[in-house]
Amino acid sequence: MNDLQSWGRLFPVHSGSVWRPDERSSSLPHPESGGLLAYGQGRSYGDVCLNTGGTLLHTTGLNRLIAFNRSTGILRCEAGITLREILALTVPQGWFLAVTPGTRDVTVGGAIANDVHGKNHHSAGSFGHHVVQMELLRSTNERLLLSPQQQPELFAATVGGLGLTGLIVWAELQLAPIRHAFMTVETTRFANLDEFWLLNAQAERLWPYTVAWIDCLAKNAHQGRGILMAGRHAAAQDELPAWKEQVKTMPVTPPISLVNSLSLRALNTLYWHRAREGVSLSHYVPYFYPLDGISHWNRIYGRAGFYQYQCVLPPEAMQTGIAELLNRIAHSGEGSFLAVLKTFGQRPSAGLLSFPRPGATLALDFPNRGARSLKLFRELDAVVQHAQGAIYPAKDARMSATMFQQSFPQWERFSQWVDPAFSSDFWKRVMQPAK
Amino acid sequence: MNTTQRVVLFGATSAIAQATARLLVQQGCSLFLVGRNAMKLQALVDDLRVRAAPGQRIESMNADLDLIDGHAHLFDAAEKNLDGIDTVFIAHGALPDQTACEASVPLTLALIHTNALSAIALAGEAANRLQAQGHGLIVAIGSVAGDRGRQSNYVYGASKGMLALFLQGLRNRLAPHGVQVLTIKPGFVDTPMTAAFEKKGPLWATPEHVAHGIVKAMRSRRDEVYLPWFWYWIMLVIRNIPERVFKHMKL
């Protein structure tokens, strides 16, 4: 039950030592070799949460609440608590996470270290913008209080810092007020990318949350067709629908991926045609976390695991760039049911290595087909590099050191703040000399 | 007039007790928590206070339960803080290194003092107080290891077995007085106490899972439960192996 692995299941289970702090006053161990790295729920896809030959600091024991001010919405909690646990506590009391990613099963520490974003980036920025303060434990066992005012440089390095600046022990988050658990959602189909850009620009002005699902296999006239889902926390209602969460489990890992070009094409076409347009009331769980309803959904990609490719392209290049990416993916016949397109807002990210930046972000899963997959990614990389875009470290398992260093220009400034006893497989990979 | 269940937890910062405390708070209980590690205890109090409703009380006191002379004082403090006691939950314990115990008689006795004698002292004190008021519940955490002595873990097993036998007698004595005695026998639980083990396989349970079982058993007024349930059948088999055979087995 303690297989520490990343979500894409591309890498072996962690075989080195594991240290599990069970209270926030614990000191860090002295690693024998290989360095330290925090590991929470293992929901990052590639190798940012892995540390081969080193020690993983498994933070699930750091899951206590510390204080919650019900009038200001400021919550202080240990960093190993999951967003699911927080929402279960705060939603009935009228508070929601100011920013949430597409799953509740990540820890607060992981959300900060990857500076995760959500469907409301254009209106609320990313997770790091709502961190009031946090405690960082360095390998010297020095405890530092970080906030945008206090130690602002180390704060900026730790937000989006991939866990490399030390162990985040606790954090204080500013939550956002809501009336109840339901969302007003507007669903609109678009026939192609041109329609998407128009529709999306409009939706962004009217809705705090927007996201689009794209049929990544549609070609030619249908290329870029999809469904835009805009939402907001609903106003008080006379009557709320009944809603009960139902969870299914993917019980086993099939020997080969159940996602293939045949099943995918059928599923995508069905999904597009069956979408109901219009405005409706939806519970927040299916709106934000459709996949939380299937536990271990990552097993569907079979024993070989899967990659997620998520990139961002800047505004001036996004329209041609996204079209080019979709073109190449459609022709490869690879890709997934879950292709997501979203535009980011203008707000500068809080972290030196934060991924969100103005432009459009596209995310797709790909079953691991070895060299064939890697070849497609290199083609996609070329498009992203040409557009001066970037790849999301939390999802990445293979980008080159050159690509990382080009697309995260603050990496040198960041590296001064890395705790010398901390490391990760991702960091070792992207710190190789650029070619 | 008291309108919430008032629960005293001894060994409150143990993983199982902590998970149980969260469920009890969810059900509206007021808690008095006793633990040895002051910082950990305060962290738990903070956590539970965030979860509790305005009328619920979450209080605590720091104590080393090996010091049996201090027990009465802890009960007094709990009664004072909660305006009485409905349930006493005894969850403290230690898992010794069996080989170290074999090499050292004092270590063996110290372990039996912690797991058996101090727990029995608490149960005895609780019994007298609850019997006098004519209602209440005593819950204590034993172990499947207490069902049969095995070479790999018999010091721990003996201490838990002694506790279970004592509770059995207590249950018999208190039944006519409206006081319920519940013995919890968990199997392998993934906690800091078992950090040294390789935790793989279907026999390992989480503290949260066990806590749900405990709360359910408390509500349904059970006498003894194995958690998870399949340990009942495993131990039924293990208890029934003839000693002649058992003594040669490597368990």
XYZ file of N, CA and C in Angstrom, chain A residues 1-3 20 22-25 61 63-68 70 75 78 81 85 89 93, chain B residues 18 22 37 39-40 43-44 46-47 49-52 190-192 199-201 204-206:
132
model
N 0.803 -1.217 0.000
C 0.000 0.000 0.000
C 0.843 1.278 0.000
N 2.136 1.128 0.102
C 2.965 2.330 0.106
C 3.843 2.459 -1.124
N 3.317 2.088 -2.254
C 4.075 2.255 -3.475
C 4.158 3.732 -3.832
N 8.633 9.493 7.142
C 7.275 10.010 7.255
C 7.106 10.863 8.493
N 5.291 12.752 11.276
C 3.896 12.688 11.690
C 3.521 13.856 12.590
N 4.380 14.827 12.689
C 4.010 16.061 13.388
C 4.824 17.205 12.815
N 4.258 18.412 12.941
C 4.916 19.523 12.261
C 6.162 20.017 12.968
N 6.367 19.557 14.214
C 7.585 19.982 14.909
C 8.768 19.042 14.636
N 1.205 12.264 6.823
C 0.954 12.417 8.265
C 0.803 13.873 8.678
N -1.332 16.224 8.216
C -2.643 16.514 7.624
C -3.583 17.184 8.610
N -3.007 17.975 9.507
C -3.865 18.613 10.508
C -4.257 20.029 10.100
N -5.438 20.406 10.531
C -5.865 21.792 10.416
C -5.266 22.524 11.597
N -4.961 23.785 11.420
C -4.363 24.529 12.532
C -5.310 25.629 13.009
N -5.870 26.380 12.085
C -6.820 27.422 12.471
C -7.650 27.808 11.261
N -8.904 28.168 11.507
C -9.754 28.612 10.415
C -10.584 29.776 10.911
N -13.583 31.834 10.295
C -14.794 31.723 9.489
C -15.287 33.049 8.955
N -7.427 30.074 6.207
C -7.248 28.728 6.749
C -5.768 28.442 6.884
N -1.566 22.095 7.915
C -0.319 21.430 7.580
C -0.307 21.104 6.090
N -2.104 17.957 4.021
C -3.557 17.792 3.928
C -3.965 17.925 2.458
N -9.901 17.226 1.657
C -10.202 17.378 3.082
C -10.582 18.827 3.414
N -14.461 20.381 4.632
C -14.642 21.190 5.840
C -15.225 22.563 5.534
N -19.401 25.597 5.036
C -19.330 26.832 5.817
C -19.214 28.060 4.918
N -6.115 9.312 17.029
C -6.272 10.578 16.337
C -7.373 10.481 15.266
N -11.192 12.393 15.348
C -11.802 13.214 14.294
C -13.238 12.769 14.017
N 3.344 13.497 24.216
C 4.090 14.482 23.436
C 3.280 15.785 23.355
N 3.707 18.782 22.039
C 3.514 19.499 20.784
C 2.515 18.785 19.875
N 2.651 17.469 19.837
C 1.745 16.681 19.018
C 0.309 16.779 19.544
N -1.157 20.071 18.557
C -1.491 20.072 17.125
C -2.826 19.362 16.899
N -3.052 18.287 17.650
C -4.318 17.554 17.522
C -5.488 18.389 18.054
N -5.682 21.646 18.147
C -5.956 22.694 17.148
C -6.823 22.134 16.024
N -6.394 20.974 15.505
C -7.100 20.353 14.389
C -8.561 20.084 14.745
N -10.364 21.407 17.138
C -11.136 22.628 17.429
C -11.631 23.274 16.141
N -10.817 23.202 15.056
C -11.283 23.751 13.780
C -12.502 22.970 13.289
N -12.500 21.661 13.576
C -13.591 20.809 13.089
C -14.853 20.885 13.943
N -14.704 21.229 15.222
C -15.816 21.121 16.169
C -16.850 22.226 15.985
N -1.182 0.559 9.425
C -0.091 1.384 8.918
C 0.017 2.668 9.736
N 0.828 2.645 10.788
C 0.986 3.815 11.671
C 2.463 4.037 11.947
N 2.805 5.182 12.563
C 4.210 5.377 12.928
C 4.738 4.252 13.848
N 5.301 -2.530 4.578
C 3.842 -2.581 4.608
C 3.252 -2.830 3.237
N 3.272 -4.050 2.865
C 2.699 -4.382 1.577
C 1.638 -5.434 1.789
N 0.675 -5.459 0.909
C -0.274 -6.552 0.943
C -1.613 -6.187 1.533
N -2.764 -5.110 5.435
C -2.519 -3.828 6.097
C -3.702 -2.886 5.931
N -4.093 -2.251 7.041
C -5.215 -1.299 7.004
C -4.728 0.088 7.419
N -5.479 1.106 7.044
C -5.128 2.461 7.465
C -5.771 2.753 8.823
